[in-house]
Amino acid sequence: MAILADKNTRVICQGMTGTEGSHHAAQCIAYGTDLVAGVTPGRGGERHLDRPIFDTVTEAVEATNATASMIFVPPLQAADAILEATDAGIKTIVCITRGIPAHDMIKVKAITRAHGVSLIGPNCPGIITSGESKLGIMPSAIHKKGTIGIVSRADSLTYEAVMQTTQIGLGQTTTVGIGSDFVMGMDFIDVIKLFEGDRRTKGIILVGEIGGNLEERTAQYIADEVRKPMLSYIAGVMAPPGKYIGGVGMIQSSGIGSAAYKCAVLAEAGVQIVQSPTELGPRMLDFFEG
């Protein structure tokens, strides 16, 4: 059992003939993903990476019965690419593209939710169900099939959580990088709900960031609904208030959105907090050996 994608998931890649799409599609195929086709308007009828290329997502779905798509197209076309996949009946969409205008994503989010689509991203590293399927850009070699679900909005720290759980032998069920844009598809609650219902997932790691209130909203859900052991690390502990800190999120002010505040509300909900990402593996192991 896995969440969002497994070895039987038939995947297409929108933008597979571009530089980024071509590179990462090849990596996904090498990992074992059942990547059945690519979509590039104007290149229909060609083959790339030994897969057929179609002009539209609808044509690709009709020919391959694909149910998932990963998207590598420029930011100004990415919202239309998500909506095209949604209209074609794709139910899991991973959008790697960064820089999509927020007003485009507000519209996209409403439509994908209304159609029951699981949208991961944009501006994210994607998902890996360890040993089965990869949709995105995560480094494959550090993943190990196991029992821990990981959800993160801090891209590089996602890999640290993966490495830690691999090194202690617990491994991962599925790792989900939800991205850190202001308007995103699936959030922490959406993913944790899937992990809580997944019999193979025995523990959950949440990697958050300063800024916004996503972790605070998630804490109330965890307190009410989650019974599996959870660990969390919040990136940006040393960030000064009022500053925009590049890859670790958004502006924090008056304590709201700070690492300290997020850690406090998550701890109150029953989540164990670690002060360094290097503690994620050993502390998770304590749940099962303690």
Short mmCIF file of C-alpha atoms in Angstrom, two decimals:
data_model
loop_
_atom_site.label_atom_id
_atom_site.label_comp_id
_atom_site.label_asym_id
_atom_site.label_seq_id
_atom_site.Cartn_x
_atom_site.Cartn_y
_atom_site.Cartn_z
CA MET A 1 0.00 0.00 0.00
CA ALA A 2 1.23 3.50 -0.77
CA ILE A 3 -0.18 6.98 -1.07
CA LEU A 4 -0.60 8.98 -4.31
CA ALA A 5 1.48 6.69 -6.59
CA ASP A 6 2.84 3.15 -6.71
CA LYS A 7 4.51 0.79 -9.18
CA ASN A 8 1.24 0.38 -11.10
CA THR A 9 0.59 4.11 -11.58
CA ARG A 10 0.72 5.05 -15.27
CA VAL A 11 2.40 8.44 -15.61
CA ILE A 12 2.76 10.99 -18.41
CA CYS A 13 5.19 13.91 -18.49
CA GLN A 14 4.03 17.29 -19.79
CA GLY A 15 7.10 19.00 -21.21
CA MET A 16 9.14 15.79 -21.54
CA THR A 17 11.05 16.99 -24.62
CA GLY A 18 12.45 20.08 -22.86
CA THR A 19 15.82 20.09 -21.12
CA GLU A 20 14.53 19.71 -17.55
CA GLY A 21 11.68 17.42 -18.47
CA SER A 22 13.92 15.15 -20.51
CA HIS A 23 16.55 14.84 -17.79
CA HIS A 24 14.16 14.11 -14.96
CA ALA A 25 11.84 11.89 -16.99
CA ALA A 26 14.86 9.72 -17.75
CA GLN A 27 15.68 9.57 -14.03
CA CYS A 28 12.11 8.59 -13.20
CA ILE A 29 12.12 5.83 -15.81
CA ALA A 30 15.41 4.54 -14.42
CA TYR A 31 13.86 4.47 -10.92
CA GLY A 32 11.06 2.25 -12.16
CA THR A 33 8.23 4.71 -12.73
CA ASP A 34 5.76 3.46 -15.31
CA LEU A 35 6.17 6.59 -17.45
CA VAL A 36 4.12 5.76 -20.52
CA ALA A 37 4.19 8.93 -22.67
CA GLY A 38 5.12 12.56 -23.01
CA VAL A 39 3.09 15.59 -24.09
CA THR A 40 4.55 18.47 -26.11
CA PRO A 41 2.26 20.51 -28.41
CA GLY A 42 3.49 20.32 -32.00
CA ARG A 43 5.64 17.22 -31.43
CA GLY A 44 2.88 14.62 -31.55
CA GLY A 45 3.89 11.44 -33.35
CA GLU A 46 7.54 11.64 -32.30
CA ARG A 47 9.24 9.35 -29.77
CA HIS A 48 11.48 10.52 -26.93
CA LEU A 49 13.19 8.35 -24.30
CA ASP A 50 11.59 5.44 -26.18
CA ARG A 51 8.12 6.78 -25.27
CA PRO A 52 5.46 8.22 -27.60
CA ILE A 53 4.89 11.98 -27.64
CA PHE A 54 1.37 13.40 -27.98
CA ASP A 55 0.16 16.91 -28.80
CA THR A 56 -2.42 16.95 -26.00
CA VAL A 57 -2.99 15.32 -22.62
CA THR A 58 -6.37 14.00 -23.79
CA GLU A 59 -4.68 12.12 -26.64
CA ALA A 60 -2.06 10.71 -24.28
CA VAL A 61 -4.68 9.54 -21.75
CA GLU A 62 -6.83 7.92 -24.43
CA ALA A 63 -3.82 6.02 -25.81
CA THR A 64 -2.19 4.97 -22.51
CA ASN A 65 -4.83 5.04 -19.73
CA ALA A 66 -2.50 7.24 -17.69
CA THR A 67 -3.82 8.53 -14.35
CA ALA A 68 -0.92 10.74 -13.21
CA SER A 69 1.13 13.54 -14.72
CA MET A 70 4.30 15.40 -13.82
CA ILE A 71 4.74 18.85 -15.30
CA PHE A 72 7.95 20.55 -16.50
CA VAL A 73 6.71 23.53 -18.51
CA PRO A 74 7.54 27.28 -18.23
CA PRO A 75 5.73 29.21 -15.47
CA LEU A 76 3.40 31.19 -17.74
CA GLN A 77 2.14 27.97 -19.35
CA ALA A 78 2.11 25.79 -16.25
CA ALA A 79 -1.34 26.75 -14.96
CA ASP A 80 -2.88 25.87 -18.34
CA ALA A 81 -0.94 22.59 -18.29
CA ILE A 82 -2.46 21.70 -14.89
CA LEU A 83 -5.95 22.55 -16.11
CA GLU A 84 -5.44 20.55 -19.32
CA ALA A 85 -4.47 17.48 -17.28
CA THR A 86 -7.46 18.00 -15.00
CA ASP A 87 -9.83 18.28 -17.97
CA ALA A 88 -8.37 15.05 -19.42
CA GLY A 89 -9.24 13.14 -16.24
CA ILE A 90 -5.78 12.93 -14.63
CA LYS A 91 -6.21 12.47 -10.86
CA THR A 92 -2.66 12.96 -9.56
CA ILE A 93 -0.69 15.95 -10.84
CA VAL A 94 2.84 16.86 -9.73
CA CYS A 95 3.87 20.35 -10.88
CA ILE A 96 7.59 21.00 -10.50
CA THR A 97 7.54 24.44 -12.16
CA ARG A 98 8.42 27.43 -9.98
CA GLY A 99 7.31 31.02 -10.56
CA ILE A 100 3.66 30.43 -11.49
CA PRO A 101 1.73 33.68 -10.78
CA ALA A 102 -0.29 33.44 -7.57
CA HIS A 103 -3.51 34.63 -9.23
CA ASP A 104 -3.20 31.77 -11.72
CA MET A 105 -2.81 29.26 -8.90
CA ILE A 106 -5.86 30.59 -7.02
CA LYS A 107 -7.99 29.67 -10.04
CA VAL A 108 -6.18 26.35 -10.58
CA LYS A 109 -6.52 25.31 -6.95
CA ALA A 110 -10.29 25.85 -6.96
CA ILE A 111 -10.77 23.85 -10.17
CA THR A 112 -8.53 20.93 -9.23
CA ARG A 113 -10.20 20.64 -5.81
CA ALA A 114 -13.63 20.64 -7.43
CA HIS A 115 -12.54 17.77 -9.71
CA GLY A 116 -11.04 15.68 -6.91
CA VAL A 117 -7.50 16.03 -8.23
CA SER A 118 -4.50 15.50 -5.96
CA LEU A 119 -2.24 18.41 -6.98
CA ILE A 120 1.27 18.41 -5.53
CA GLY A 121 3.15 21.71 -5.89
CA PRO A 122 3.88 23.86 -7.75
CA ASN A 123 7.49 24.75 -6.99
CA CYS A 124 8.11 21.38 -5.34
CA PRO A 125 10.48 18.40 -5.67
CA GLY A 126 7.58 15.98 -6.23
CA ILE A 127 6.90 12.58 -4.66
CA ILE A 128 8.61 9.22 -4.30
CA THR A 129 7.03 6.00 -3.11
CA SER A 130 10.27 4.28 -2.20
CA GLY A 131 11.22 1.37 -4.42
CA GLU A 132 8.14 1.82 -6.61
CA SER A 133 7.55 5.15 -8.34
CA LYS A 134 9.04 8.63 -8.57
CA LEU A 135 7.35 11.71 -10.00
CA GLY A 136 9.71 14.64 -9.70
CA ILE A 137 13.30 15.59 -9.06
CA MET A 138 14.19 14.00 -5.72
CA PRO A 139 17.54 12.15 -5.61
CA SER A 140 16.66 8.48 -5.92
CA ALA A 141 19.69 6.86 -4.31
CA ILE A 142 18.98 7.99 -0.72
CA HIS A 143 15.50 6.47 -0.58
CA LYS A 144 14.80 3.06 0.98
CA LYS A 145 11.50 1.22 1.08
CA GLY A 146 10.18 1.25 4.62
CA THR A 147 7.58 2.49 7.07
CA ILE A 148 7.92 6.28 7.57
CA GLY A 149 5.84 8.86 5.71
CA ILE A 150 7.56 12.20 5.10
CA VAL A 151 5.85 15.46 4.14
CA SER A 152 7.83 18.67 3.74
CA ARG A 153 7.75 22.19 2.38
CA ALA A 154 11.53 22.68 2.75
CA ASP A 155 13.04 21.01 -0.31
CA SER A 156 16.64 20.35 0.77
CA LEU A 157 15.59 19.31 4.27
CA THR A 158 13.26 16.76 2.71
CA TYR A 159 16.38 14.94 1.58
CA GLU A 160 17.89 15.15 5.07
CA ALA A 161 14.78 13.53 6.55
CA VAL A 162 14.95 10.82 3.90
CA MET A 163 18.65 10.18 4.54
CA GLN A 164 18.13 10.01 8.29
CA THR A 165 15.34 7.44 8.06
CA THR A 166 17.31 5.41 5.53
CA GLN A 167 20.42 5.36 7.72
CA ILE A 168 18.54 4.00 10.74
CA GLY A 169 16.87 1.31 8.65
CA LEU A 170 13.26 2.45 8.94
CA GLY A 171 13.07 3.78 5.37
CA GLN A 172 10.09 5.53 3.85
CA THR A 173 6.68 4.66 2.47
CA THR A 174 6.10 7.82 0.45
CA THR A 175 7.93 11.17 0.57
CA VAL A 176 5.93 14.21 -0.49
CA GLY A 177 7.42 17.66 -1.12
CA ILE A 178 4.44 20.01 -1.13
CA GLY A 179 6.46 23.12 -2.05
CA SER A 180 6.50 26.46 -0.31
CA ASP A 181 4.51 28.79 -2.56
CA PHE A 182 1.80 30.97 -1.05
CA VAL A 183 -0.83 29.09 -3.07
CA MET A 184 -0.18 25.36 -3.24
CA GLY A 185 -2.14 22.24 -4.07
CA MET A 186 -2.11 19.59 -1.34
CA ASP A 187 -1.09 20.86 2.08
CA PHE A 188 0.13 19.14 5.25
CA ILE A 189 -3.36 18.11 6.33
CA ASP A 190 -4.18 16.50 2.97
CA VAL A 191 -1.01 14.39 3.02
CA ILE A 192 -1.07 13.49 6.73
CA LYS A 193 -4.66 12.30 6.31
CA LEU A 194 -3.43 9.83 3.64
CA PHE A 195 -0.53 8.67 5.82
CA GLU A 196 -2.86 8.14 8.80
CA GLY A 197 -5.01 5.86 6.63
CA ASP A 198 -2.06 3.96 5.12
CA ARG A 199 -1.45 0.65 6.95
CA ARG A 200 2.23 0.47 5.88
CA THR A 201 3.05 3.92 7.29
CA LYS A 202 3.98 3.51 10.98
CA GLY A 203 5.30 7.03 11.71
CA ILE A 204 5.14 10.50 10.12
CA ILE A 205 7.74 13.27 9.77
CA LEU A 206 6.63 16.86 9.07
CA VAL A 207 9.29 19.36 7.94
CA GLY A 208 7.92 22.90 8.10
CA GLU A 209 9.22 26.41 7.60
CA ILE A 210 8.80 29.79 9.21
CA GLY A 211 6.13 32.09 7.80
CA GLY A 212 2.42 31.71 7.18
CA ASN A 213 0.15 29.61 9.38
CA LEU A 214 0.15 26.23 7.62
CA GLU A 215 1.80 24.38 10.50
CA GLU A 216 -0.50 26.06 13.02
CA ARG A 217 -3.64 24.95 11.10
CA THR A 218 -2.19 21.45 10.77
CA ALA A 219 -1.59 21.17 14.52
CA GLN A 220 -5.31 21.25 15.32
CA TYR A 221 -5.97 18.46 12.78
CA ILE A 222 -3.17 16.35 14.27
CA ALA A 223 -4.56 16.78 17.79
CA ASP A 224 -8.01 15.65 16.67
CA GLU A 225 -7.28 12.93 14.10
CA VAL A 226 -3.72 11.54 14.10
CA ARG A 227 -2.76 8.55 16.26
CA LYS A 228 0.55 7.59 14.63
CA PRO A 229 3.81 8.91 16.12
CA MET A 230 4.89 12.21 14.60
CA LEU A 231 8.11 14.20 14.55
CA SER A 232 8.64 17.70 13.25
CA TYR A 233 11.50 20.03 12.41
CA ILE A 234 10.81 23.68 11.57
CA ALA A 235 13.37 25.40 9.33
CA GLY A 236 14.33 29.01 10.01
CA VAL A 237 14.90 28.93 13.78
CA MET A 238 17.58 31.64 13.55
CA ALA A 239 15.73 33.88 11.08
CA PRO A 240 15.24 37.45 12.36
CA PRO A 241 11.62 38.74 12.48
CA GLY A 242 10.52 40.91 9.57
CA LYS A 243 13.04 39.49 7.11
CA TYR A 244 12.35 37.45 4.00
CA ILE A 245 14.63 34.44 4.23
CA GLY A 246 15.01 33.03 0.76
CA GLY A 247 14.35 29.31 0.71
CA VAL A 248 13.05 29.05 4.23
CA GLY A 249 9.74 30.70 3.76
CA MET A 250 7.93 33.92 4.26
CA ILE A 251 8.05 36.93 6.52
CA GLN A 252 7.29 36.32 10.17
CA SER A 253 6.08 39.09 12.41
CA SER A 254 5.06 39.62 16.04
CA GLY A 255 5.90 35.99 16.84
CA ILE A 256 3.20 34.59 14.52
CA GLY A 257 4.75 32.33 11.93
CA SER A 258 8.00 32.01 13.86
CA ALA A 259 9.72 28.69 14.37
CA ALA A 260 9.22 28.96 18.13
CA TYR A 261 5.46 29.51 17.77
CA LYS A 262 5.04 26.68 15.27
CA CYS A 263 7.04 24.31 17.46
CA ALA A 264 4.90 25.24 20.47
CA VAL A 265 1.54 24.57 18.78
CA LEU A 266 2.76 21.33 17.21
CA ALA A 267 4.14 20.12 20.54
CA GLU A 268 0.82 20.93 22.19
CA ALA A 269 -0.86 18.74 19.55
CA GLY A 270 1.35 15.79 20.52
CA VAL A 271 4.10 16.12 17.91
CA GLN A 272 7.66 15.59 19.11
CA ILE A 273 9.89 18.49 18.04
CA VAL A 274 13.57 18.18 17.15
CA GLN A 275 15.96 21.12 17.13
CA SER A 276 18.19 19.72 14.36
CA PRO A 277 17.26 17.73 11.26
CA THR A 278 20.03 15.29 12.18
CA GLU A 279 17.84 14.16 15.12
CA LEU A 280 14.91 13.08 12.94
CA GLY A 281 16.16 9.53 12.39
CA PRO A 282 17.28 8.69 15.94
CA ARG A 283 14.19 10.25 17.53
CA MET A 284 11.87 8.34 15.19
CA LEU A 285 13.71 5.13 16.05
CA ASP A 286 13.02 5.85 19.74
CA PHE A 287 9.28 5.50 19.05
CA PHE A 288 9.75 1.90 17.99
CA GLU A 289 12.56 0.81 20.31
CA GLY A 290 11.60 2.77 23.42
#
